[in-house]
PDB file of C-alpha atoms in Angstrom:
ATOM      1  CA  MET A   1     -12.853 -30.839   6.167  1.00  0.00           C
ATOM      2  CA  ALA A   2     -15.936 -28.986   4.907  1.00  0.00           C
ATOM      3  CA  ALA A   3     -16.420 -27.275   8.280  1.00  0.00           C
ATOM      4  CA  ALA A   4     -12.858 -25.903   8.171  1.00  0.00           C
ATOM      5  CA  ASP A   5     -13.373 -24.500   4.658  1.00  0.00           C
ATOM      6  CA  ALA A   6     -16.699 -22.933   5.630  1.00  0.00           C
ATOM      7  CA  ALA A   7     -15.124 -21.161   8.614  1.00  0.00           C
ATOM      8  CA  GLU A   8     -12.383 -19.562   6.512  1.00  0.00           C
ATOM      9  CA  ILE A   9     -13.145 -15.993   5.480  1.00  0.00           C
ATOM     10  CA  LYS A  10     -12.118 -15.169   1.917  1.00  0.00           C
ATOM     11  CA  LEU A  11     -12.101 -11.760   0.276  1.00  0.00           C
ATOM     12  CA  PHE A  12     -14.982 -11.750  -2.248  1.00  0.00           C
ATOM     13  CA  GLY A  13     -15.218 -15.505  -1.599  1.00  0.00           C
ATOM     14  CA  LYS A  14     -12.012 -16.041  -3.630  1.00  0.00           C
ATOM     15  CA  TRP A  15      -8.851 -14.831  -1.909  1.00  0.00           C
ATOM     16  CA  SER A  16      -7.708 -16.216   1.409  1.00  0.00           C
ATOM     17  CA  PHE A  17      -6.136 -14.202   4.207  1.00  0.00           C
ATOM     18  CA  GLU A  18      -4.260 -17.316   5.385  1.00  0.00           C
ATOM     19  CA  ASP A  19      -0.525 -17.678   4.689  1.00  0.00           C
ATOM     20  CA  VAL A  20      -0.107 -13.982   3.847  1.00  0.00           C
ATOM     21  CA  GLU A  21       2.937 -12.705   5.656  1.00  0.00           C
ATOM     22  CA  VAL A  22       4.401  -9.238   5.949  1.00  0.00           C
ATOM     23  CA  THR A  23       8.128  -9.611   5.341  1.00  0.00           C
ATOM     24  CA  ASP A  24       9.059  -6.127   6.598  1.00  0.00           C
ATOM     25  CA  ILE A  25       9.077  -6.325  10.402  1.00  0.00           C
ATOM     26  CA  SER A  26       8.562  -2.567  10.840  1.00  0.00           C
ATOM     27  CA  LEU A  27       5.280  -2.647   8.885  1.00  0.00           C
ATOM     28  CA  GLU A  28       3.776  -5.749  10.540  1.00  0.00           C
ATOM     29  CA  ASP A  29       1.546  -3.740  12.887  1.00  0.00           C
ATOM     30  CA  TYR A  30       0.367  -1.341  10.171  1.00  0.00           C
ATOM     31  CA  ILE A  31      -0.611  -3.716   7.338  1.00  0.00           C
ATOM     32  CA  ALA A  32      -3.787  -5.446   8.520  1.00  0.00           C
ATOM     33  CA  VAL A  33      -3.858  -8.838   6.750  1.00  0.00           C
ATOM     34  CA  LYS A  34      -3.976 -11.239   9.685  1.00  0.00           C
ATOM     35  CA  PRO A  35      -7.048 -13.529   9.850  1.00  0.00           C
ATOM     36  CA  LYS A  36      -8.290 -11.266  12.671  1.00  0.00           C
ATOM     37  CA  PHE A  37      -8.837  -8.523  10.062  1.00  0.00           C
ATOM     38  CA  ALA A  38     -10.326 -10.856   7.418  1.00  0.00           C
ATOM     39  CA  VAL A  39     -13.441  -9.560   5.651  1.00  0.00           C
ATOM     40  CA  TYR A  40     -15.678 -10.852   2.884  1.00  0.00           C
ATOM     41  CA  VAL A  41     -16.114  -7.424   1.284  1.00  0.00           C
ATOM     42  CA  PRO A  42     -13.733  -4.472   1.828  1.00  0.00           C
ATOM     43  CA  HIS A  43     -16.477  -2.225   3.198  1.00  0.00           C
ATOM     44  CA  THR A  44     -16.589  -2.451   6.986  1.00  0.00           C
ATOM     45  CA  ALA A  45     -18.138   0.993   7.561  1.00  0.00           C
ATOM     46  CA  GLY A  46     -15.651   1.359  10.400  1.00  0.00           C
ATOM     47  CA  ARG A  47     -14.803   4.641  12.064  1.00  0.00           C
ATOM     48  CA  TYR A  48     -11.072   4.453  11.553  1.00  0.00           C
ATOM     49  CA  GLN A  49     -10.523   8.208  11.787  1.00  0.00           C
ATOM     50  CA  LYS A  50     -11.921   8.706  15.294  1.00  0.00           C
ATOM     51  CA  ARG A  51      -8.752   7.844  17.199  1.00  0.00           C
ATOM     52  CA  ARG A  52      -5.095   8.264  16.422  1.00  0.00           C
ATOM     53  CA  PHE A  53      -3.555   5.253  14.619  1.00  0.00           C
ATOM     54  CA  ARG A  54      -6.889   3.421  14.397  1.00  0.00           C
ATOM     55  CA  LYS A  55      -6.639   3.332  10.604  1.00  0.00           C
ATOM     56  CA  ALA A  56      -3.814   0.829  11.090  1.00  0.00           C
ATOM     57  CA  ALA A  57      -6.562  -1.656  12.108  1.00  0.00           C
ATOM     58  CA  CYS A  58      -8.480  -1.095   8.852  1.00  0.00           C
ATOM     59  CA  PRO A  59      -8.074  -4.061   6.465  1.00  0.00           C
ATOM     60  CA  ILE A  60      -5.383  -3.145   3.934  1.00  0.00           C
ATOM     61  CA  VAL A  61      -7.617  -4.065   0.991  1.00  0.00           C
ATOM     62  CA  GLU A  62     -10.259  -1.652   2.246  1.00  0.00           C
ATOM     63  CA  ARG A  63      -7.665   1.112   2.518  1.00  0.00           C
ATOM     64  CA  LEU A  64      -6.584   0.523  -1.079  1.00  0.00           C
ATOM     65  CA  THR A  65     -10.224   0.333  -2.216  1.00  0.00           C
ATOM     66  CA  ASN A  66     -11.047   3.569  -0.425  1.00  0.00           C
ATOM     67  CA  SER A  67      -8.042   5.195  -2.037  1.00  0.00           C
ATOM     68  CA  ILE A  68      -8.880   4.175  -5.609  1.00  0.00           C
ATOM     69  CA  MET A  69     -12.510   2.913  -5.501  1.00  0.00           C
ATOM     70  CA  MET A  70     -11.768   0.419  -8.282  1.00  0.00           C
ATOM     71  CA  HIS A  71     -10.808  -3.263  -8.461  1.00  0.00           C
ATOM     72  CA  GLY A  72      -7.988  -5.050 -10.260  1.00  0.00           C
ATOM     73  CA  ARG A  73      -7.752  -8.351 -12.134  1.00  0.00           C
ATOM     74  CA  ASN A  74      -6.337 -11.739 -11.206  1.00  0.00           C
ATOM     75  CA  ASN A  75      -3.201 -12.935 -12.967  1.00  0.00           C
ATOM     76  CA  GLY A  76      -2.853 -16.248 -11.148  1.00  0.00           C
ATOM     77  CA  LYS A  77      -0.956 -14.897  -8.142  1.00  0.00           C
ATOM     78  CA  LYS A  78      -2.366 -14.525  -4.645  1.00  0.00           C
ATOM     79  CA  LEU A  79      -4.006 -11.112  -4.504  1.00  0.00           C
ATOM     80  CA  MET A  80      -3.229 -10.450  -0.850  1.00  0.00           C
ATOM     81  CA  ALA A  81       0.440 -11.444  -1.174  1.00  0.00           C
ATOM     82  CA  VAL A  82       0.926  -9.204  -4.235  1.00  0.00           C
ATOM     83  CA  LEU A  83      -0.758  -6.267  -2.468  1.00  0.00           C
ATOM     84  CA  VAL A  84       1.353  -6.642   0.680  1.00  0.00           C
ATOM     85  CA  ASP A  85       4.576  -6.980  -1.334  1.00  0.00           C
ATOM     86  CA  ALA A  86       3.672  -3.907  -3.405  1.00  0.00           C
ATOM     87  CA  ILE A  87       3.072  -1.815  -0.277  1.00  0.00           C
ATOM     88  CA  ILE A  88       6.297  -3.006   1.361  1.00  0.00           C
ATOM     89  CA  ASN A  89       8.362  -2.291  -1.759  1.00  0.00           C
ATOM     90  CA  SER A  90       6.883   1.129  -2.534  1.00  0.00           C
ATOM     91  CA  GLY A  91       6.954   2.717   0.927  1.00  0.00           C
ATOM     92  CA  PRO A  92       9.970   5.026   1.292  1.00  0.00           C
ATOM     93  CA  ARG A  93      12.147   4.511   4.381  1.00  0.00           C
ATOM     94  CA  GLU A  94      13.698   7.982   4.448  1.00  0.00           C
ATOM     95  CA  ASP A  95      12.560  11.453   3.429  1.00  0.00           C
ATOM     96  CA  ALA A  96      13.830  15.032   3.590  1.00  0.00           C
ATOM     97  CA  THR A  97      12.043  17.673   5.638  1.00  0.00           C
ATOM     98  CA  ARG A  98      12.457  21.445   5.740  1.00  0.00           C
ATOM     99  CA  ILE A  99      14.197  22.837   8.809  1.00  0.00           C
ATOM    100  CA  GLY A 100      14.904  26.487   9.407  1.00  0.00           C
ATOM    101  CA  SER A 101      13.578  29.850  10.455  1.00  0.00           C
ATOM    102  CA  ALA A 102      13.908  33.504   9.490  1.00  0.00           C
ATOM    103  CA  GLY A 103      14.152  32.774   5.791  1.00  0.00           C
ATOM    104  CA  VAL A 104      17.042  30.312   6.011  1.00  0.00           C
ATOM    105  CA  VAL A 105      15.666  26.923   5.047  1.00  0.00           C
ATOM    106  CA  ARG A 106      17.647  23.743   4.641  1.00  0.00           C
ATOM    107  CA  ARG A 107      16.552  20.162   4.068  1.00  0.00           C
ATOM    108  CA  GLN A 108      17.283  17.452   6.634  1.00  0.00           C
ATOM    109  CA  ALA A 109      17.010  13.684   6.110  1.00  0.00           C
ATOM    110  CA  VAL A 110      14.579  11.950   8.494  1.00  0.00           C
ATOM    111  CA  ASP A 111      13.318   8.401   8.969  1.00  0.00           C
ATOM    112  CA  ILE A 112       9.679   7.751   8.081  1.00  0.00           C
ATOM    113  CA  SER A 113       7.321   6.122  10.590  1.00  0.00           C
ATOM    114  CA  PRO A 114       5.777   2.771   9.587  1.00  0.00           C
ATOM    115  CA  LEU A 115       2.229   4.180   9.379  1.00  0.00           C
ATOM    116  CA  ARG A 116       3.382   6.998   7.080  1.00  0.00           C
ATOM    117  CA  ARG A 117       5.269   4.421   4.957  1.00  0.00           C
ATOM    118  CA  VAL A 118       2.040   2.474   4.433  1.00  0.00           C
ATOM    119  CA  ASN A 119       0.025   5.660   3.780  1.00  0.00           C
ATOM    120  CA  GLN A 120       2.568   6.981   1.311  1.00  0.00           C
ATOM    121  CA  ALA A 121       2.880   3.607  -0.447  1.00  0.00           C
ATOM    122  CA  ILE A 122      -0.894   3.421  -0.999  1.00  0.00           C
ATOM    123  CA  TRP A 123      -0.936   7.025  -2.194  1.00  0.00           C
ATOM    124  CA  LEU A 124       1.954   6.467  -4.625  1.00  0.00           C
ATOM    125  CA  ILE A 125       0.366   3.285  -6.036  1.00  0.00           C
ATOM    126  CA  THR A 126      -3.033   4.900  -6.607  1.00  0.00           C
ATOM    127  CA  THR A 127      -1.509   8.094  -8.042  1.00  0.00           C
ATOM    128  CA  GLY A 128       0.584   6.038 -10.450  1.00  0.00           C
ATOM    129  CA  ALA A 129      -2.480   4.085 -11.579  1.00  0.00           C
ATOM    130  CA  ARG A 130      -4.499   7.279 -12.072  1.00  0.00           C
ATOM    131  CA  GLU A 131      -1.767   8.993 -14.079  1.00  0.00           C
ATOM    132  CA  ALA A 132      -1.227   5.896 -16.230  1.00  0.00           C
ATOM    133  CA  ALA A 133      -4.952   5.683 -17.025  1.00  0.00           C
ATOM    134  CA  PHE A 134      -5.377   9.386 -17.807  1.00  0.00           C
ATOM    135  CA  ARG A 135      -5.858   9.939 -21.563  1.00  0.00           C
ATOM    136  CA  ASN A 136      -5.086   6.298 -22.232  1.00  0.00           C
ATOM    137  CA  VAL A 137      -6.946   3.363 -23.755  1.00  0.00           C
ATOM    138  CA  LYS A 138      -6.224   1.201 -20.695  1.00  0.00           C
ATOM    139  CA  THR A 139      -8.805   1.307 -17.928  1.00  0.00           C
ATOM    140  CA  ILE A 140      -7.992   2.412 -14.394  1.00  0.00           C
ATOM    141  CA  ALA A 141      -8.445  -1.195 -13.229  1.00  0.00           C
ATOM    142  CA  GLU A 142      -5.832  -2.466 -15.695  1.00  0.00           C
ATOM    143  CA  CYS A 143      -3.434   0.336 -14.770  1.00  0.00           C
ATOM    144  CA  LEU A 144      -3.894  -0.386 -11.049  1.00  0.00           C
ATOM    145  CA  ALA A 145      -3.223  -4.082 -11.640  1.00  0.00           C
ATOM    146  CA  ASP A 146      -0.061  -3.265 -13.619  1.00  0.00           C
ATOM    147  CA  GLU A 147       1.101  -0.810 -10.952  1.00  0.00           C
ATOM    148  CA  LEU A 148       0.564  -3.357  -8.159  1.00  0.00           C
ATOM    149  CA  ILE A 149       2.365  -6.122 -10.053  1.00  0.00           C
ATOM    150  CA  ASN A 150       5.327  -3.892 -10.953  1.00  0.00           C
ATOM    151  CA  ALA A 151       5.549  -2.548  -7.395  1.00  0.00           C
ATOM    152  CA  ALA A 152       5.426  -6.081  -5.962  1.00  0.00           C
ATOM    153  CA  LYS A 153       8.295  -7.089  -8.256  1.00  0.00           C
ATOM    154  CA  GLY A 154      10.253  -3.953  -7.362  1.00  0.00           C
ATOM    155  CA  SER A 155      10.360  -3.024 -11.045  1.00  0.00           C
ATOM    156  CA  SER A 156      11.394   0.496 -12.011  1.00  0.00           C
ATOM    157  CA  ASN A 157       8.432   0.555 -14.433  1.00  0.00           C
ATOM    158  CA  SER A 158       6.280   1.269 -11.385  1.00  0.00           C
ATOM    159  CA  TYR A 159       5.482   4.919 -10.641  1.00  0.00           C
ATOM    160  CA  ALA A 160       5.530   4.186  -6.900  1.00  0.00           C
ATOM    161  CA  ILE A 161       8.986   2.581  -7.018  1.00  0.00           C
ATOM    162  CA  LYS A 162      10.391   5.464  -9.094  1.00  0.00           C
ATOM    163  CA  LYS A 163       9.015   8.065  -6.676  1.00  0.00           C
ATOM    164  CA  LYS A 164      10.231   6.090  -3.647  1.00  0.00           C
ATOM    165  CA  ASP A 165      13.733   5.909  -5.119  1.00  0.00           C
ATOM    166  CA  GLU A 166      13.635   9.633  -5.889  1.00  0.00           C
ATOM    167  CA  LEU A 167      12.549  10.524  -2.331  1.00  0.00           C
ATOM    168  CA  GLU A 168      15.259   8.331  -0.818  1.00  0.00           C
ATOM    169  CA  ARG A 169      17.899   9.762  -3.177  1.00  0.00           C
ATOM    170  CA  VAL A 170      16.979  13.342  -2.161  1.00  0.00           C
ATOM    171  CA  ALA A 171      17.082  12.340   1.517  1.00  0.00           C
ATOM    172  CA  LYS A 172      20.492  10.717   1.067  1.00  0.00           C
ATOM    173  CA  ALA A 173      21.824  13.919  -0.506  1.00  0.00           C
ATOM    174  CA  ASN A 174      20.593  15.924   2.516  1.00  0.00           C
ATOM    175  CA  ARG A 175      22.047  13.775   5.300  1.00  0.00           C
TER     176      ARG A 175
END
């Protein structure tokens, strides 16, 4: 039994990558939480920008860490599961783009690719944490933890969920 525990890679020696599942089938290939992508510390020094779509192979915790460069706190839930749920819930499925030429511009609803959904979800989560911490007594780490928890629950208290709903509402109006 001790050999099996020693072989398991845990993030910071605490959080396991086992039993973390991505419930959204379209994002499975773009959220890297499988044991294949397990790391002890989210700093692989990988060159994920050299080829197209290679950043999809970057561990999702490292992508969040690179985006915010801060850590959160543990509230008794599995860190990896909360992070994956937050990203799935806060990534918009539909957006509106500008189409037109010669001064006539109209908005058209378009589907968002899975990689952009993950990128936008991480960006919305980190932006929400930054804005919540700005001119506030709460630290950025506490605000990030609150944002992740609210986004994982799907709560409208989350900045990322509010922005996602707003983007999807605008896209629906422009169908």
